[in-house]
Amino acid sequence: IGEDDADGVLDLVEDLKPADVADLIEQLGEEDTKSFIRLVGAELPAGALAELEDGARDTVIDALTTEQLAEAVTELDTDEAAFVLEDMTQEDRDEVLAEMPIADRLAVRAALEYGEETAGRIMQRDVFAAPGYWNVGQIIDRLRSAERLPETFYDVYVVDPTYKIIGLVPLSRFVKAKRDTKIENLIEDEPVIIDAGMDQEEVAYLFEKYNLISAPVIDEGRRLVGMITVDDVVEIVHSEADEDMLALAGINDDNSINVPIRKVARSRFVWLLVNLGTAILASVVIGIFDGTIEQMVALAILMPIVASMGGNAGTQTMTVAVRNLSTRTLTAATAVRAVYKETAVSALNGVAFAVLMGAAAALWYLLLAGQSAADAWALGGVLAAAMIINMLCAGLAGILIPLALDRAGQDPAVSSAVFVTTVTDIVGFSAFLGLAAVFLVG
Amino acid sequence: IGEDDADGVLDLVEDLKPADVADLIEQLGEEDTKSFIRLVGAELPAGALAELEDGARDTVIDALTTEQLAEAVTELDTDEAAFVLEDMTQEDRDEVLAEMPIADRLAVRAALEYGEETAGRIMQRDVFAAPGYWNVGQIIDRLRSAERLPETFYDVYVVDPTYKIIGLVPLSRFVKAKRDTKIENLIEDEPVIIDAGMDQEEVAYLFEKYNLISAPVIDEGRRLVGMITVDDVVEIVHSEADEDMLALAGINDDNSINVPIRKVARSRFVWLLVNLGTAILASVVIGIFDGTIEQMVALAILMPIVASMGGNAGTQTMTVAVRNLSTRTLTAATAVRAVYKETAVSALNGVAFAVLMGAAAALWYLLLAGQSAADAWALGGVLAAAMIINMLCAGLAGILIPLALDRAGQDPAVSSAVFVTTVTDIVGFSAFLGLAAVFLVG
C-alpha cells in the first residue's frame, strides 16, 4: 500500500473472502485505510462493508464516493444494507439511496422504518414460501425454475392464501420426502415465529434457547414479511455479551482501535466523573473521623483493606447477578433463593476473611509495632467486625441492586457498579472508623 | 409438584419443548428437582438434559436411575451425549455406557476420546455425504430411501472415493438445481473445514467470521468424520463471552443459582485471597508514610480518591483490551497503535481530572478547613500531580498487562485485574504520599 501498488493490492483483495478484507482494513490506521480505498475503489467487496467494525466502517464510507457506496449497498442483503446506512446522517443516506435501483431502495427504506435493534431491522425480506396444498414435487419444480429466490434459506415456509404463516419445513426434511407428499403434512409442530417489532435481544434469546437456524418474521397482521437467520444472531449474542462486560467497566460506547482518541476519552470521562463523585463521598465519610485517625494512624493504613475486600466481594456477586439476569436464570421465581444464597456466601467468606485478617493485623501490631497485647487484639477485633459487616453488605448490595434496577426497567449492567462501589466504600470506611472511634480511641 | 400430582406434571411436561422443561427445572430448588424427577422419571425429555445448566444437571443425573439415564443419553445426538457424560466420574459413566446399545456406546466413547473443548467433542458424527460424480437426481432418490440419515443437516458434503472432503453444497442451492446436474459442479469455492482437534473457541471464531451454518470436520488423514452446526456454536460464543466477563470479576467457575452455597463460596474465596494480598501490599506502602499522615490527616482523607480513580481508569482500559484481544481486533499488527492510543486517552483524562480535583481539594481546604492559601494550593497541586501519574500508569498497565499475558500464552481475562489493581493502588498511594512527604510536610 505504501508504494501505491494498485495491481498487487487488487489481486490480494480478489483472493480474500469479504470477512478477511474487513479484518485487513481494521488492522490499518486511518490514513492507510483511505489510501487502500482509493486503490481498491469499486473492487471493494460489498460484504466487507457489512463485516467492518463501526469505527473502521465510518472511515471507509467517508473514503468511498456516493456512487461506489450505492453500488456496494445494492449488492448487500436488505438487512446488511440497512445496517451500513443506519449510522449515516439523513442527508448522506438519501444521496446514497437516490443512486440505488428503485426495488432495492424501497426495500432498504422499508427496513429502516423498523426501529433500531428490532427483528424488522435485522430480518432479510426475500423468503421462499409455498401454499400448504402444494406437494413436494410442485415445490421442487418451482424452485428449479423461479427467478427471484433468496440465495440461501434453510426452511420452506408454508403459508395460507392470505400469506399468513401456517408452519415451516426444514430443507433436510423436505429433501427426504417423496414427490407426492403434501407440504402441509411435513410441518413441524409449533414453529417459533418472530414479531417484526421484537427486540433483537429477545430474538437472540429465542434462537439460543430453541437452537434455531432460521425463523419466519410476521407483521401485526400475522403475515409473513421476512426471515431471520442464525448468522445475524451470533453477532447479536456476541455484542450483547460484550456490551454487558463493557458496561460493567463503565464503557457505553464503541471503544475499538479504530475510534478516534478524543471520542474514546470523552466516552470514558462520564463514568470517571460519576466515580469521582463516589470517591469524594467516601472521602467525606473518612473526613468525619479525622480526629480518630489523628489519634491512631494505623486506622488510615488498614482502612483500604476493608473497603477493597468489600468492593471485590460486591463485584463478584454483582457480576454473577448481571449475567444470570441476562441469561434469565435469575427471575422472579428464583430471586428469593438467589438473595438467600448470596447472603450465605458473603457471610461465609466474610467470617473467613475477618478471622484471617483480624488475626494478621493483631499480630502485626503486637510483634512489629510493639503495641500492648490488649490494644493489638482490640484493633484486630474492630477490623474483623468491620470486614464481616462490609462483606455482608457487599453481598446484599451485589444482588439487590441489579435486581432492583432490572425490576425498574433499567439495564443492570450499566449502573450497578457505581451503586455497589458506593455502598461498599461508605459502609467499609464508616464501619471500620466508627467502631474504632467507639472501642479504640478516646 | 408439592401435591405429588403425577398426572398433572406429566401432562405439563408433554406439552413443553425440552428447552422449556430445562428452564422449569432450573427454577426449582434441589429438593423440588428431586421430587420432580421422581414424578416424571422416564418421561423426562432427553433434550432437556442437554439444555440444563451444570448445577441443575448434576442434581437431575443423581436423581435418575442408571437405566433411565442410559435411555435418555441414547436418544441424544452424540455430541450432546458426550456433553452430559463428561462431568461424571469414570465409574458412573461406565455404568451408564454399559446400559446403552452397542452402536451408540461406541459413538459416545469415540466422542469422549477427543479432548474437552475441541471440535471433535462438539461435532455430531452422523453426516450426509455423496461422491462427486453423482447427480442431483441420484442424491435425492438416495435421500428419500436411505434409512440412517442425520435428522437435520444444511449441506450435502461431497467426498472422493477415500472419503476425503472435496467441497459442500448448501441445501438451498441443491434444491434449486436440475436433476441431471453433477453435484461436484455445484460446490462452493473454498469451504471452511474444521480439524477435529481444533479448540472450540477457534471454531466459534471461524463460524462467526464467515457466517457459517454448518461445517465439516476432518481427522488427521483429512477424512470426513463429522459436522458442527451453528446451534452448538451460539452456546460457545455465549459461554466464552460470559467466561471473560466473570473471569474479570474473579469468578472462574459456574456460579449459577443451582450450584451449592459452599462450592460457590469456595470458588470465590481464592480470588478474594489474592485480592487480600494486593490490599495488604497497598497498606504496607501507606505504612511507609505513617509519619507523613500523622502530620497531615488530610492526606488520609484524600488518598482513596487517587487510588480509586486510577483503579477505574485502569479497569476501563483493561476491559477494552481483554475484549479486543478475544475478538482479535487487538493483534501484533495493531498493538503499538493501541498502546499509543490508550496512553493518549489516559493522559487526556488524567489532566482533566487532575485539574478538576486539584482545584476542588484546594478550595475545600481553603474555604472549609481554613488553611492558608499557599498550603491549600500546594495540597491541590500534589493531588493533581499524583492523579496524572496514577491515571497514566493505569492506562499503561491496563493495556500492557493484558498484552503481556496474552503473549505469554495466558488468558488475559483471568489474571489482568489483579495486576492492574496492584499497580494502580501502589502507584496511587506512593505517588500521592511520596509527593506530599517531599513538598508538604517537614
mmCIF file of C-alpha atoms in Angstrom, chain B residues 10 35 71 76 78 102 144 155 163 169 182 205 237 271 297 320 342 364 381 408 421:
data_model
loop_
_atom_site.group_PDB
_atom_site.id
_atom_site.type_symbol
_atom_site.label_atom_id
_atom_site.label_comp_id
_atom_site.label_asym_id
_atom_site.label_seq_id
_atom_site.Cartn_x
_atom_site.Cartn_y
_atom_site.Cartn_z
ATOM 1 C CA LEU B 10 -46.642 -35.423 33.146
ATOM 2 C CA SER B 35 -39.374 -34.807 43.585
ATOM 3 C CA GLU B 71 -32.080 -44.402 27.849
ATOM 4 C CA LEU B 76 -29.418 -37.630 22.264
ATOM 5 C CA THR B 78 -23.500 -37.981 20.089
ATOM 6 C CA ILE B 102 -23.509 -51.003 21.284
ATOM 7 C CA ARG B 144 -35.743 -40.450 0.021
ATOM 8 C CA ASP B 155 -25.324 -29.020 3.309
ATOM 9 C CA TYR B 163 -13.949 -40.213 1.972
ATOM 10 C CA VAL B 169 -23.279 -27.744 -1.429
ATOM 11 C CA LYS B 182 -23.433 -33.304 -11.275
ATOM 12 C CA TYR B 205 -14.371 -17.597 15.718
ATOM 13 C CA VAL B 237 -19.914 -17.791 21.832
ATOM 14 C CA TRP B 271 -9.811 -14.561 44.254
ATOM 15 C CA VAL B 297 -4.573 13.834 58.306
ATOM 16 C CA VAL B 320 -11.474 -2.962 26.340
ATOM 17 C CA GLU B 342 -4.587 4.219 25.418
ATOM 18 C CA TRP B 364 -12.185 22.734 50.119
ATOM 19 C CA GLY B 381 -1.025 20.630 43.299
ATOM 20 C CA ALA B 408 2.844 -15.361 27.353
ATOM 21 C CA THR B 421 -5.284 -3.099 40.638
#
